[in-house]
Tab-separated table of C-alpha atoms in Angstrom:
chain	number	residue	atom	x	y	z
A	18	MET	CA	141.472	6.487	-161.473
A	19	LYS	CA	142.611	10.091	-161.838
A	20	ARG	CA	144.961	11.622	-159.267
A	21	ASP	CA	142.317	14.000	-157.817
A	22	ALA	CA	139.905	11.111	-157.393
A	23	ARG	CA	142.534	9.017	-155.592
A	24	VAL	CA	143.262	11.893	-153.204
A	25	PHE	CA	139.561	12.381	-152.503
A	26	VAL	CA	139.078	8.682	-151.711
A	27	LEU	CA	142.015	8.790	-149.294
A	28	LEU	CA	140.633	11.851	-147.567
A	29	VAL	CA	137.164	10.362	-147.197
A	30	ALA	CA	138.671	7.164	-145.796
A	31	PHE	CA	140.169	9.206	-142.985
A	32	GLY	CA	136.985	11.172	-142.347
A	33	LEU	CA	138.348	14.457	-143.657
A	34	VAL	CA	135.037	15.914	-144.760
A	35	VAL	CA	135.531	19.549	-143.887
A	36	SER	CA	134.960	22.707	-145.853
A	37	VAL	CA	138.471	23.686	-146.905
A	38	PRO	CA	139.881	24.853	-150.238
A	39	GLU	CA	140.801	22.135	-152.742
A	40	ARG	CA	144.405	23.326	-152.708
A	41	SER	CA	144.575	22.399	-149.018
A	42	ARG	CA	143.620	18.766	-149.489
A	43	ALA	CA	147.152	17.417	-149.601
A	44	ALA	CA	147.299	15.105	-146.611
A	45	ALA	CA	145.047	12.544	-144.964
A	46	VAL	CA	144.446	13.432	-141.331
A	47	GLU	CA	142.917	11.149	-138.719
A	48	VAL	CA	141.859	12.662	-135.387
A	49	VAL	CA	141.572	10.451	-132.303
A	50	LEU	CA	140.226	11.578	-128.944
A	51	SER	CA	141.156	9.972	-125.630
A	52	PRO	CA	138.390	8.073	-123.815
A	53	SER	CA	137.925	10.922	-121.317
A	54	LEU	CA	137.533	13.489	-124.081
A	55	ARG	CA	135.277	11.185	-126.055
A	56	ALA	CA	132.985	11.033	-123.032
A	57	THR	CA	132.553	14.819	-122.942
A	58	VAL	CA	133.051	15.887	-126.566
A	59	THR	CA	129.334	15.961	-127.369
A	60	ARG	CA	128.763	18.509	-124.611
A	61	ILE	CA	131.884	20.460	-125.571
A	62	ASP	CA	130.815	20.624	-129.213
A	63	GLN	CA	127.283	21.677	-128.255
A	64	VAL	CA	128.564	24.593	-126.184
A	65	GLU	CA	131.117	25.554	-128.827
A	66	LYS	CA	128.488	25.599	-131.591
A	67	VAL	CA	126.252	27.932	-129.591
A	68	ALA	CA	129.155	30.237	-128.745
A	69	GLU	CA	130.365	30.221	-132.348
A	70	GLN	CA	126.951	31.127	-133.727
A	71	GLN	CA	126.600	33.915	-131.175
A	72	PHE	CA	130.017	35.327	-132.030
A	73	ARG	CA	129.394	35.169	-135.780
A	74	ASP	CA	126.114	37.000	-135.326
A	75	HIS	CA	127.192	39.635	-132.787
A	76	ARG	CA	131.007	39.600	-132.408
A	77	THR	CA	130.587	39.393	-128.645
A	78	TYR	CA	129.761	36.878	-125.942
A	79	ASP	CA	128.034	39.459	-123.764
A	80	ASP	CA	124.296	39.305	-123.232
A	81	PHE	CA	123.708	41.157	-126.489
A	82	SER	CA	120.024	41.731	-125.724
A	83	ARG	CA	121.104	44.106	-122.948
A	84	SER	CA	124.573	45.182	-124.044
A	85	ALA	CA	125.238	48.366	-126.007
A	86	ARG	CA	128.669	46.964	-126.829
A	87	ALA	CA	127.270	44.346	-129.206
A	88	VAL	CA	126.630	46.835	-132.024
A	89	PRO	CA	130.083	48.490	-132.055
A	90	ALA	CA	131.762	45.119	-131.635
A	91	ASN	CA	130.001	43.763	-134.696
A	92	ALA	CA	130.779	46.881	-136.709
A	93	VAL	CA	134.447	47.036	-135.722
A	94	LEU	CA	135.373	43.351	-135.780
A	95	GLY	CA	133.313	42.285	-138.764
A	96	GLN	CA	136.293	42.639	-141.129
A	97	VAL	CA	138.666	40.296	-139.291
A	98	GLY	CA	139.528	37.008	-140.973
A	99	TRP	CA	138.515	34.860	-137.996
A	100	ALA	CA	140.110	31.408	-137.894
A	101	ASN	CA	136.957	29.607	-136.735
A	102	GLU	CA	134.921	30.909	-139.663
A	103	ARG	CA	137.619	30.317	-142.246
A	104	LEU	CA	138.410	26.802	-141.100
A	105	VAL	CA	134.868	25.517	-140.449
A	106	PRO	CA	132.415	27.689	-142.405
A	107	SER	CA	129.358	25.740	-141.237
A	108	VAL	CA	128.512	26.146	-137.550
A	109	ALA	CA	126.625	22.848	-137.724
A	110	GLU	CA	129.934	21.065	-138.465
A	111	TYR	CA	131.938	22.939	-135.821
A	112	GLY	CA	133.538	20.887	-133.060
A	113	VAL	CA	136.797	19.623	-131.608
A	114	GLU	CA	137.505	16.996	-134.274
A	115	SER	CA	136.496	19.069	-137.280
A	116	LEU	CA	138.513	22.023	-136.007
A	117	VAL	CA	141.668	19.955	-135.439
A	118	ARG	CA	141.407	18.456	-138.941
A	119	ALA	CA	140.899	21.845	-140.521
A	120	LEU	CA	143.786	23.355	-138.530
A	121	MET	CA	146.068	20.571	-139.752
A	122	VAL	CA	145.070	20.893	-143.391
A	123	GLU	CA	145.291	24.685	-143.385
A	124	SER	CA	148.684	24.545	-141.652
A	125	PHE	CA	150.047	22.229	-144.337
A	126	ALA	CA	148.746	24.530	-147.044
A	127	LYS	CA	150.318	27.614	-145.447
A	128	ALA	CA	153.625	25.759	-145.030
A	129	GLY	CA	153.648	24.583	-148.637
A	130	ILE	CA	153.467	20.865	-147.771
A	131	THR	CA	151.486	19.347	-150.641
A	132	ASP	CA	152.353	15.641	-150.613
A	133	PRO	CA	149.076	13.747	-151.266
A	134	ALA	CA	150.638	10.550	-149.883
A	135	LEU	CA	151.206	12.091	-146.470
A	136	ARG	CA	149.192	10.452	-143.697
A	137	LEU	CA	148.958	11.848	-140.169
A	138	ARG	CA	147.213	10.758	-136.998
A	139	VAL	CA	146.627	13.274	-134.220
A	140	THR	CA	145.597	11.999	-130.810
A	141	VAL	CA	144.197	14.596	-128.417
A	142	ASP	CA	144.499	13.360	-124.846
A	143	ARG	CA	143.533	16.340	-122.681
A	144	ILE	CA	142.288	19.894	-123.149
A	145	GLY	CA	142.393	22.595	-120.502
A	146	VAL	CA	140.670	25.945	-120.984
A	147	ARG	CA	140.720	28.049	-117.853
A	148	ASN	CA	137.081	29.219	-117.876
A	149	HIS	CA	135.349	26.988	-120.380
A	150	PRO	CA	131.633	26.436	-119.661
A	151	VAL	CA	132.148	22.649	-119.666
A	152	ALA	CA	133.453	21.918	-116.173
A	153	PRO	CA	135.875	19.021	-116.960
A	154	LEU	CA	137.932	21.386	-119.148
A	155	ARG	CA	138.342	24.079	-116.509
A	156	GLY	CA	141.606	24.439	-114.597
A	157	ASN	CA	144.522	26.752	-113.954
A	158	ASN	CA	146.005	26.740	-117.453
A	159	ASN	CA	145.125	26.725	-121.143
A	160	TYR	CA	146.769	23.640	-122.607
A	161	VAL	CA	146.405	20.594	-124.851
A	162	THR	CA	148.318	17.318	-124.656
A	163	GLY	CA	148.525	14.596	-127.252
A	164	THR	CA	150.538	12.832	-129.943
A	165	PHE	CA	151.315	13.493	-133.606
A	166	GLU	CA	152.150	10.459	-135.752
A	167	GLU	CA	153.247	10.206	-139.366
A	168	LEU	CA	152.098	6.927	-140.918
A	169	ASP	CA	153.288	4.902	-143.885
A	170	ALA	CA	151.021	3.501	-146.590
A	171	SER	CA	150.175	0.462	-144.461
A	172	GLY	CA	149.229	2.587	-141.452
A	173	ALA	CA	152.369	1.783	-139.457
A	174	VAL	CA	153.912	4.634	-137.474
A	175	LYS	CA	157.007	6.084	-139.147
A	176	ARG	CA	157.693	8.667	-136.445
A	177	SER	CA	155.801	10.371	-133.651
A	178	VAL	CA	156.102	13.212	-131.159
A	179	GLU	CA	154.337	13.729	-127.861
A	180	VAL	CA	153.199	17.304	-127.350
A	181	VAL	CA	152.332	19.288	-124.242
A	182	SER	CA	151.326	22.770	-125.358
A	183	ASN	CA	150.610	25.681	-123.052
A	184	LEU	CA	148.916	28.355	-125.120
A	185	VAL	CA	151.115	31.154	-126.434
A	186	ALA	CA	149.282	33.798	-128.476
A	187	SER	CA	150.376	37.015	-130.178
A	188	PRO	CA	147.966	39.900	-129.447
A	189	THR	CA	147.080	42.481	-132.082
A	190	SER	CA	144.917	45.616	-132.118
A	191	ASP	CA	144.413	45.365	-135.890
A	192	HIS	CA	140.620	45.253	-136.199
A	193	GLY	CA	140.929	44.449	-139.881
A	194	TYR	CA	143.392	41.591	-139.457
A	195	ARG	CA	143.260	39.174	-142.388
A	196	GLY	CA	146.722	37.621	-142.246
A	197	ALA	CA	147.870	34.037	-142.659
A	198	ASP	CA	147.888	33.267	-138.942
A	199	PHE	CA	144.983	31.887	-136.896
A	200	ALA	CA	143.042	34.858	-135.519
A	201	PHE	CA	140.743	34.525	-132.500
A	202	ASP	CA	138.884	36.960	-130.290
A	203	ASP	CA	141.033	37.984	-127.307
A	204	SER	CA	138.561	36.467	-124.838
A	205	ASP	CA	138.613	33.073	-126.609
A	206	ALA	CA	141.956	32.148	-125.046
A	207	SER	CA	140.434	31.527	-121.633
A	208	ARG	CA	136.904	30.549	-122.639
A	209	ARG	CA	136.944	28.454	-125.821
A	210	VAL	CA	138.910	25.524	-127.259
A	211	GLY	CA	139.975	27.149	-130.547
A	212	PRO	CA	143.165	29.002	-129.554
A	213	SER	CA	144.539	26.145	-127.443
A	214	LEU	CA	143.873	23.589	-130.179
A	215	ALA	CA	145.437	25.881	-132.783
A	216	TYR	CA	148.616	26.272	-130.741
A	217	PHE	CA	148.702	22.514	-130.110
A	218	VAL	CA	148.579	21.839	-133.858
A	219	THR	CA	151.200	24.479	-134.567
A	220	LYS	CA	153.580	23.126	-131.928
A	221	GLY	CA	153.127	19.523	-133.026
A	222	LEU	CA	153.735	20.260	-136.695
A	223	ARG	CA	156.781	22.381	-135.925
A	224	ARG	CA	158.281	19.436	-134.095
A	225	LEU	CA	157.486	17.006	-136.918
A	226	TYR	CA	158.583	19.386	-139.683
A	227	PRO	CA	161.100	21.842	-138.202
A	228	ASP	CA	162.176	23.112	-141.635
A	229	HIS	CA	158.740	24.566	-142.384
A	230	ASP	CA	156.931	27.647	-141.115
A	231	PHE	CA	153.416	27.174	-139.778
A	232	PRO	CA	150.788	29.766	-138.787
A	233	LYS	CA	150.830	31.084	-135.244
A	234	VAL	CA	147.936	32.028	-132.965
A	235	VAL	CA	146.836	35.682	-132.980
A	236	THR	CA	144.317	37.223	-130.576
A	237	VAL	CA	142.501	40.376	-131.658
A	238	LEU	CA	142.018	42.950	-128.894
A	239	PHE	CA	138.852	45.033	-128.732
A	240	GLY	CA	138.516	48.148	-126.584
A	241	ASP	CA	137.144	47.573	-123.106
A	242	ARG	CA	135.779	44.104	-123.718
A	243	ASP	CA	135.567	42.157	-120.482
A	244	THR	CA	138.135	39.348	-120.498
A	245	SER	CA	137.871	38.609	-116.793
A	246	ASP	CA	137.874	35.066	-115.523
A	247	ARG	CA	134.293	34.076	-116.028
A	248	PRO	CA	132.815	31.386	-118.290
A	249	THR	CA	131.629	32.364	-121.757
A	250	LEU	CA	128.027	33.511	-121.682
A	251	VAL	CA	126.183	31.262	-124.119
A	252	ARG	CA	122.610	30.075	-124.286
A	253	VAL	CA	122.540	26.308	-124.517
A	254	PRO	CA	119.231	24.639	-125.311
């Protein structure tokens, strides 16, 4: 069996069926959710898919049928290299697990880690997003807790780190941002899972591989957009 075929089989075995560049497929990544997250992830993913489609279409979470801001937002922010779109091109595949896998794979690629024998397991225990529409996620802080484990060929744990990450993002007013970091809308930090999960992945990988540089989280600011503490306005069927 050729090398590329062996790598593909390993990736499929770990469920890594996400739309990422071939150059990124260097490590097998398994994502595990805690029982409490597993119980709510279907609802979380449903809400996130609706919000993601709305943002891709209109670059705003306002009620775009009544908001004059939807048109300028789309025109101004349409050139940004948004992390959600780059990592999971298909909205139908968007969700907590697919996003974590894609964040891991992209982070390895950006850091130059290309060992096809590398095997990782990421366990996500809890997610907190201050004003997420799904009530169990709401709280006072934006955070993710969990564990990163590097496995050997037999699946035994070689080393692991427990991670508690409180979101830290770098704001930018560059409305054409297309850098290597993970770019999100400024309002996503308190309303969607993407930024918190991205920082969680970044923090975990920095602890496992301190000699490598991984992407950081960037939030793109837009004019007078309302970032007050209210849940994202999405239309859920």
